[in-house]
Short mmCIF file of C-alpha atoms in Angstrom, two decimals:
data_model
loop_
_atom_site.label_atom_id
_atom_site.label_comp_id
_atom_site.label_asym_id
_atom_site.label_seq_id
_atom_site.Cartn_x
_atom_site.Cartn_y
_atom_site.Cartn_z
CA MET A 1 7.23 25.78 10.81
CA ASN A 2 10.09 26.41 9.03
CA PHE A 3 13.58 26.78 10.31
CA LYS A 4 16.55 28.92 9.13
CA VAL A 5 19.75 26.63 9.26
CA THR A 6 23.31 29.10 8.24
CA GLY A 7 26.00 27.63 6.93
CA LEU A 8 28.28 25.32 7.67
CA GLY A 9 31.51 26.57 7.20
CA LEU A 10 32.92 23.84 5.24
CA ASP A 11 34.87 26.01 3.19
CA LYS A 12 37.22 26.69 5.93
CA MET A 13 38.08 22.93 6.86
CA ARG A 14 40.98 21.53 6.04
CA LEU A 15 40.22 18.83 3.49
CA ASP A 16 44.24 17.50 2.86
CA SER A 17 43.91 16.68 6.93
CA PRO A 18 43.51 12.95 7.79
CA GLN A 19 42.21 13.86 10.99
CA SER A 20 39.71 16.80 10.36
CA PHE A 21 36.90 14.81 9.65
CA LEU A 22 37.08 13.01 12.94
CA ASP A 23 37.85 15.79 14.94
CA THR A 24 34.81 18.29 13.71
CA GLU A 25 31.88 17.30 15.87
CA GLU A 26 34.41 18.01 18.91
CA VAL A 27 35.39 21.25 17.20
CA GLU A 28 32.28 22.52 16.43
CA GLU A 29 30.74 21.86 20.23
CA GLY A 30 33.76 23.26 21.13
CA GLU A 31 33.11 26.30 19.34
CA ASP A 32 29.28 26.16 20.51
CA GLN A 33 29.85 26.67 23.72
CA GLN A 34 31.46 29.67 24.11
CA LEU A 35 28.68 30.83 22.55
CA LEU A 36 27.10 30.01 26.38
CA GLU A 37 26.83 30.25 29.49
CA PRO A 38 27.72 26.92 31.45
CA GLU A 39 24.31 26.32 32.08
CA ALA A 40 22.05 28.00 29.26
CA TRP A 41 24.56 25.28 27.76
CA ARG A 42 23.76 21.95 29.63
CA THR A 43 19.76 23.52 29.41
CA TYR A 44 20.75 23.19 25.33
CA MET A 45 22.58 19.68 25.63
CA GLU A 46 19.42 18.68 27.15
CA HIS A 47 17.42 19.64 24.62
CA ARG A 48 19.52 18.80 22.05
CA ASN A 49 18.80 14.97 23.31
CA VAL A 50 15.14 15.42 23.79
CA LEU A 51 15.35 15.91 19.74
CA ARG A 52 18.02 13.67 18.70
CA GLU A 53 15.79 10.49 21.01
CA PHE A 54 12.71 11.85 18.76
CA LEU A 55 14.39 11.72 15.70
CA THR A 56 15.94 8.52 16.29
CA SER A 57 12.66 6.15 17.61
CA ASP A 58 9.58 8.38 17.46
CA LEU A 59 10.52 9.42 13.62
CA SER A 60 13.20 7.61 12.28
CA PRO A 61 14.23 7.05 9.08
CA HIS A 62 13.49 3.50 9.41
CA LEU A 63 9.96 3.66 10.69
CA LEU A 64 8.70 6.36 7.54
CA LYS A 65 10.45 3.58 5.38
CA ARG A 66 7.83 0.90 6.69
CA HIS A 67 5.48 3.44 6.88
CA HIS A 68 5.66 4.25 3.01
CA ALA A 69 5.91 0.27 1.90
CA ARG A 70 2.75 -0.41 3.65
CA MET A 71 1.53 2.91 2.37
CA GLN A 72 2.38 2.03 -1.43
CA LEU A 73 0.68 -2.22 0.05
CA LEU A 74 -3.00 0.17 0.58
CA LYS A 75 -2.89 1.16 -2.69
CA LYS A 76 -2.49 -1.90 -4.29
CA CYS A 77 -5.02 -3.44 -1.98
CA SER A 78 -9.17 -3.75 -2.75
CA TYR A 79 -11.06 -2.40 -0.01
CA TYR A 80 -15.01 -3.94 0.24
CA ILE A 81 -18.17 -3.64 2.54
CA GLU A 82 -18.61 -5.87 4.90
CA VAL A 83 -22.40 -6.13 6.66
CA LEU A 84 -22.27 -7.48 9.99
CA PRO A 85 -24.90 -8.15 12.65
CA LYS A 86 -23.36 -5.93 15.41
CA HIS A 87 -22.73 -8.72 17.36
CA LEU A 88 -20.34 -9.76 14.75
CA ALA A 89 -16.78 -8.66 15.12
CA LEU A 90 -15.00 -7.02 11.77
CA GLY A 91 -13.34 -10.28 9.47
CA ASP A 92 -15.70 -13.30 10.55
CA GLN A 93 -16.68 -13.69 6.83
CA ASN A 94 -17.94 -17.64 7.77
CA PRO A 95 -20.56 -18.49 5.86
CA LEU A 96 -22.21 -20.35 8.56
CA VAL A 97 -22.48 -17.32 10.68
CA LEU A 98 -22.96 -14.76 8.91
CA PRO A 99 -26.09 -16.57 7.26
CA ASN A 100 -26.58 -15.09 3.16
CA THR A 101 -30.40 -13.73 4.67
CA MET A 102 -28.64 -10.72 5.19
CA PHE A 103 -28.23 -9.17 1.96
CA GLN A 104 -32.14 -10.24 1.15
CA LEU A 105 -33.48 -7.88 3.57
CA ILE A 106 -31.44 -5.50 2.03
CA ASP A 107 -32.99 -2.60 -0.03
CA PRO A 108 -30.75 -3.51 -3.34
CA TRP A 109 -30.58 0.41 -4.51
CA LYS A 110 -29.61 1.70 -0.86
CA PHE A 111 -26.78 -0.56 -0.90
CA GLN A 112 -25.42 0.18 -4.57
CA ARG A 113 -25.49 4.10 -2.74
CA MET A 114 -23.57 2.64 0.33
CA LYS A 115 -21.10 1.12 -1.96
CA LYS A 116 -20.08 4.46 -3.94
CA VAL A 117 -20.58 5.89 -0.19
CA GLY A 118 -17.25 3.14 0.50
CA THR A 119 -16.12 4.11 -2.78
CA ALA A 120 -15.35 7.96 -1.77
CA GLN A 121 -14.70 7.03 1.57
CA THR A 122 -11.73 5.09 0.66
CA LYS A 123 -10.21 6.79 -1.78
CA ILE A 124 -10.57 10.40 0.63
CA GLN A 125 -9.00 7.98 3.64
CA LEU A 126 -6.16 7.17 0.97
CA LEU A 127 -5.53 10.56 0.04
CA LEU A 128 -5.23 11.71 3.73
CA LEU A 129 -3.02 9.11 4.19
CA GLY A 130 -0.76 10.41 1.83
CA ASP A 131 -1.15 13.44 3.22
CA LEU A 132 -0.39 13.16 6.65
CA LEU A 133 2.77 10.71 5.72
CA GLU A 134 4.18 14.16 4.04
CA ARG A 135 3.54 16.12 6.25
CA LEU A 136 5.26 13.64 8.28
CA ASP A 137 8.72 13.06 6.07
CA ARG A 138 8.56 17.34 5.65
CA GLY A 139 8.34 17.27 9.80
CA ARG A 140 11.41 14.44 10.13
CA ALA A 141 13.49 17.37 7.52
CA GLU A 142 12.62 20.58 9.18
CA LEU A 143 14.11 19.30 12.52
CA ASP A 144 16.67 17.10 11.25
CA ALA A 145 18.06 20.53 9.61
CA LEU A 146 17.74 22.14 13.01
CA LEU A 147 19.31 19.50 15.25
CA GLU A 148 22.53 20.40 12.50
CA SER A 149 21.96 23.71 12.98
CA PRO A 150 25.44 25.50 13.82
CA ASP A 151 24.51 27.93 16.30
CA PRO A 152 22.81 26.69 19.78
CA ARG A 153 21.32 30.38 20.66
CA PRO A 154 18.50 30.39 17.76
CA PHE A 155 18.19 26.59 19.06
CA LEU A 156 16.93 27.51 22.59
CA ALA A 157 15.37 30.86 22.05
CA GLY A 158 13.17 28.89 19.74
CA TRP A 159 12.46 25.85 21.84
CA GLY A 160 8.89 26.65 22.67
CA LEU A 161 8.22 26.14 19.42
CA VAL A 162 9.99 22.95 18.83
CA GLU A 163 8.21 20.93 22.15
CA GLN A 164 4.85 22.39 19.63
CA ARG A 165 5.98 20.61 16.31
CA LEU A 166 7.02 17.65 18.86
CA ALA A 167 3.77 17.90 19.98
CA ASP A 168 1.81 18.07 16.58
CA LEU A 169 4.32 15.57 14.60
CA SER A 170 3.40 12.98 17.51
CA ALA A 171 -0.57 13.89 16.53
CA VAL A 172 0.09 13.60 13.01
CA MET A 173 1.64 9.79 13.33
CA ASP A 174 -1.11 8.93 16.01
CA SER A 175 -3.41 9.96 13.29
CA PHE A 176 -2.07 8.19 10.59
CA LEU A 177 -1.21 4.56 12.66
CA ALA A 178 -5.54 4.89 13.55
CA MET A 179 -6.31 5.67 9.91
CA MET A 180 -4.60 2.51 8.75
CA VAL A 181 -7.04 0.35 9.52
CA PRO A 182 -10.37 0.56 7.37
CA GLY A 183 -12.94 2.10 9.48
CA ARG A 184 -16.62 1.70 9.92
CA LEU A 185 -19.46 3.22 7.56
CA HIS A 186 -21.93 5.84 8.72
CA ILE A 187 -25.14 5.09 7.46
CA LYS A 188 -27.80 8.22 7.82
CA HIS A 189 -31.02 5.62 6.24
CA ARG A 190 -31.64 2.33 7.15
CA LEU A 191 -30.99 -0.68 4.63
CA VAL A 192 -33.55 -2.90 5.62
CA SER A 193 -37.11 -1.82 3.84
CA ASP A 194 -40.64 -2.05 5.79
CA ILE A 195 -40.51 -5.92 5.53
CA GLY A 196 -43.30 -5.97 7.99
CA ALA A 197 -41.77 -8.00 10.14
CA THR A 198 -42.03 -6.52 14.19
CA LYS A 199 -38.37 -6.89 14.72
CA ILE A 200 -35.68 -5.34 11.84
CA PRO A 201 -32.25 -6.45 12.37
CA HIS A 202 -29.23 -4.80 13.44
CA ILE A 203 -26.61 -4.26 10.87
CA ARG A 204 -23.40 -2.34 10.40
CA LEU A 205 -21.58 -1.62 7.28
CA MET A 206 -17.65 -1.76 7.38
CA LEU A 207 -14.61 -0.97 5.44
CA SER A 208 -12.53 -4.32 5.00
CA THR A 209 -9.25 -4.91 3.58
CA LYS A 210 -8.17 -7.94 1.56
CA MET A 211 -4.06 -8.24 0.42
CA PRO A 212 -3.72 -7.89 -3.30
CA VAL A 213 -3.12 -10.26 -5.78
CA MET A 214 0.20 -10.51 -6.91
CA PHE A 215 2.19 -13.27 -9.71
CA ASP A 216 4.85 -15.23 -8.48
CA ARG A 217 7.36 -14.07 -10.84
CA LYS A 218 10.03 -16.85 -9.95
CA GLU A 219 7.53 -20.18 -11.18
CA SER A 220 6.01 -18.10 -13.76
CA VAL A 221 7.37 -19.13 -16.84
CA ALA A 222 7.10 -19.50 -20.38
CA HIS A 223 7.95 -22.38 -22.98
CA GLN A 224 7.30 -22.78 -26.36
CA ASP A 225 3.66 -22.32 -27.10
CA TRP A 226 2.90 -22.30 -23.60
CA VAL A 227 2.81 -20.69 -20.44
CA SER A 228 3.07 -22.13 -16.48
CA LEU A 229 1.30 -18.71 -14.43
CA ARG A 230 1.00 -19.03 -10.08
CA TRP A 231 -0.11 -15.96 -8.31
CA PHE A 232 -0.19 -15.83 -4.16
CA VAL A 233 -1.85 -13.61 -1.80
CA THR A 234 0.31 -12.31 1.44
CA VAL A 235 -2.82 -12.96 3.52
CA GLN A 236 -4.29 -16.07 3.12
CA PRO A 237 -7.77 -15.63 3.23
CA VAL A 238 -10.44 -17.80 5.29
CA VAL A 239 -12.95 -18.62 2.85
CA PRO A 240 -11.12 -19.84 -0.72
CA GLU A 241 -11.55 -17.07 -3.87
CA GLN A 242 -12.46 -16.83 -6.83
CA PHE A 243 -9.96 -15.56 -10.09
CA GLU A 244 -9.94 -13.85 -12.96
CA LEU A 245 -6.91 -14.40 -15.64
CA ARG A 246 -6.78 -11.75 -18.21
CA PHE A 247 -4.27 -12.91 -21.67
CA LYS A 248 -3.76 -10.87 -25.07
CA LEU A 249 -0.99 -10.99 -27.68
CA LEU A 250 1.04 -7.95 -27.54
CA GLU A 251 1.48 -6.68 -30.76
CA PRO A 252 -0.79 -8.86 -32.92
CA ARG A 253 0.04 -9.07 -36.77
CA THR A 254 -3.01 -10.58 -38.51
CA GLN A 255 -6.50 -10.27 -37.86
CA GLN A 256 -6.50 -14.46 -36.67
CA GLU A 257 -3.92 -13.28 -34.02
CA CYS A 258 -6.41 -10.66 -32.62
CA THR A 259 -8.48 -13.81 -31.34
CA GLN A 260 -5.12 -14.36 -28.96
CA CYS A 261 -6.95 -13.56 -26.10
CA GLY A 262 -8.94 -14.55 -23.52
CA ILE A 263 -10.70 -13.62 -19.81
CA ILE A 264 -10.51 -16.77 -17.28
CA PRO A 265 -12.14 -18.04 -14.41
CA VAL A 266 -9.51 -19.77 -11.58
CA ALA A 267 -10.70 -21.31 -8.41
CA THR A 268 -6.64 -21.94 -8.29
CA CYS A 269 -3.61 -20.16 -7.05
CA THR A 270 -2.19 -21.98 -10.44
CA PHE A 271 -2.99 -22.35 -14.00
CA ASP A 272 -1.44 -23.43 -17.34
CA VAL A 273 -2.45 -21.78 -20.91
CA HIS A 274 -1.71 -23.54 -24.19
CA ASN A 275 -1.99 -23.28 -27.69
CA LEU A 276 -0.05 -19.89 -27.90
CA LEU A 277 2.25 -19.19 -30.40
CA PRO A 278 6.38 -19.46 -29.98
CA ASN A 279 8.74 -16.22 -30.12
CA ARG A 280 5.93 -13.65 -29.58
CA ALA A 281 4.98 -11.37 -26.10
CA TYR A 282 2.05 -12.08 -23.83
CA LYS A 283 0.59 -9.94 -20.78
CA PHE A 284 -1.31 -11.87 -18.41
CA THR A 285 -3.25 -10.06 -15.55
CA ILE A 286 -5.01 -11.50 -12.21
CA LYS A 287 -7.14 -9.69 -10.21
CA ARG A 288 -10.20 -11.05 -7.49
CA ALA A 289 -13.51 -12.32 -9.54
CA GLU A 290 -16.01 -9.80 -9.33
CA SER A 291 -18.00 -9.53 -6.18
CA TYR A 292 -21.13 -7.93 -4.64
CA THR A 293 -19.59 -5.98 -2.17
CA LEU A 294 -16.61 -5.17 -3.63
CA VAL A 295 -15.80 -0.91 -3.74
CA TYR A 296 -12.79 -0.40 -4.76
CA GLU A 297 -9.64 -2.06 -5.74
CA PRO A 298 -7.25 0.68 -7.92
CA TRP A 299 -4.52 -1.64 -8.97
CA ARG A 300 -3.66 -5.12 -10.39
CA ASP A 301 -0.74 -7.48 -11.10
CA SER A 302 -0.22 -7.50 -14.81
CA LEU A 303 3.17 -9.67 -16.03
CA THR A 304 4.52 -10.00 -19.09
CA LEU A 305 5.95 -12.76 -20.50
CA GLN A 306 8.10 -14.08 -23.70
CA THR A 307 7.10 -17.74 -25.56
CA MET A 308 10.29 -19.28 -26.75
CA PRO A 309 10.97 -19.71 -29.71
CA GLY A 310 10.45 -22.55 -31.83
CA PRO A 311 12.86 -25.01 -33.88
CA PRO A 312 14.92 -23.38 -36.91
CA GLY A 313 13.30 -23.67 -40.25
CA GLY A 314 10.68 -26.05 -38.69
CA PRO A 315 6.68 -25.30 -39.84
CA ALA A 316 4.42 -23.22 -37.93
CA PRO A 317 2.21 -25.76 -35.38
CA SER A 318 -1.17 -26.91 -37.17
CA ARG A 319 -2.56 -25.90 -34.33
CA LEU A 320 -2.67 -22.06 -34.95
CA GLY A 321 -4.17 -22.33 -38.31
CA LYS A 322 -7.56 -23.07 -36.48
CA PRO A 323 -9.95 -20.33 -35.61
CA SER A 324 -10.53 -21.85 -31.99
CA SER A 325 -9.27 -19.64 -29.11
CA PRO A 326 -6.40 -20.99 -27.23
CA LEU A 327 -6.87 -23.63 -24.97
CA THR A 328 -6.26 -22.72 -21.50
CA THR A 329 -5.96 -25.51 -18.71
CA PRO A 330 -5.48 -25.45 -14.64
CA SER A 331 -2.07 -26.77 -13.61
CA GLU A 332 -1.81 -29.77 -11.39
CA ARG A 333 1.68 -29.28 -9.30
#
């Protein structure tokens, strides 16, 4: 729905008067009131207040800004399939509650197909969320422009359409909020093959979300020939997680320097990487370790650190002449 908004007549305002800006709204309301009968004017003000209330509560700029931040966070999350007996709730990852025998009963080939379905469903869900948020932004801009329109007569004449627009935007907001939570995966075929048992367990598949792993940029620091790295997850998992740390020297100058890279499995949220070259830039990337249930991981955090310069005119560390890979050790902090 497009609303035509006429000019506000700013070219006719006396800008050299300090009071002109303070009296603008009162003057405009007085001019608008002259265009309507008293009863029509009261109706216009009631409708205007309804619209203003909607824009300051249900569709406020602060609310939209918060939804945009949540949307950016979802784009950085990792998405997994949870296999649950029907009597368990989503998010219950306790291995004592969910036995490993559940995966042993599932046909691996069928489960891989469901992972592809989960990947497609997650991508579609993120695209739909982005589209819904854009519709909310456009609706907010249209209604805000209508609220600032200087002529009340088109506003009154088209109020029925405005009410419909408010209802449509409320429905869009409801859809957006409902879609923020990953839902159930629809299974077209049985995942459990015929095992000859008299009773096949009832299972369900759900998409779950894990918050992104991000470097702590204040605590991650570089020294002359080593770096101390720290990362975190905003929502701490119930079960300890495994991570994969990658690093590489940026712009290597020799074939030997190309060996300054590696992939390190880590079971903590801190790690030290030693035997690096002084005064050089390194790129570090952190992510969760690969999981059998992972379906979509569109983002991983990366950090570039510059090691400190070595002693002026001093010889290069002898260990840098060795062809071995850099020594890596976990932090003990």
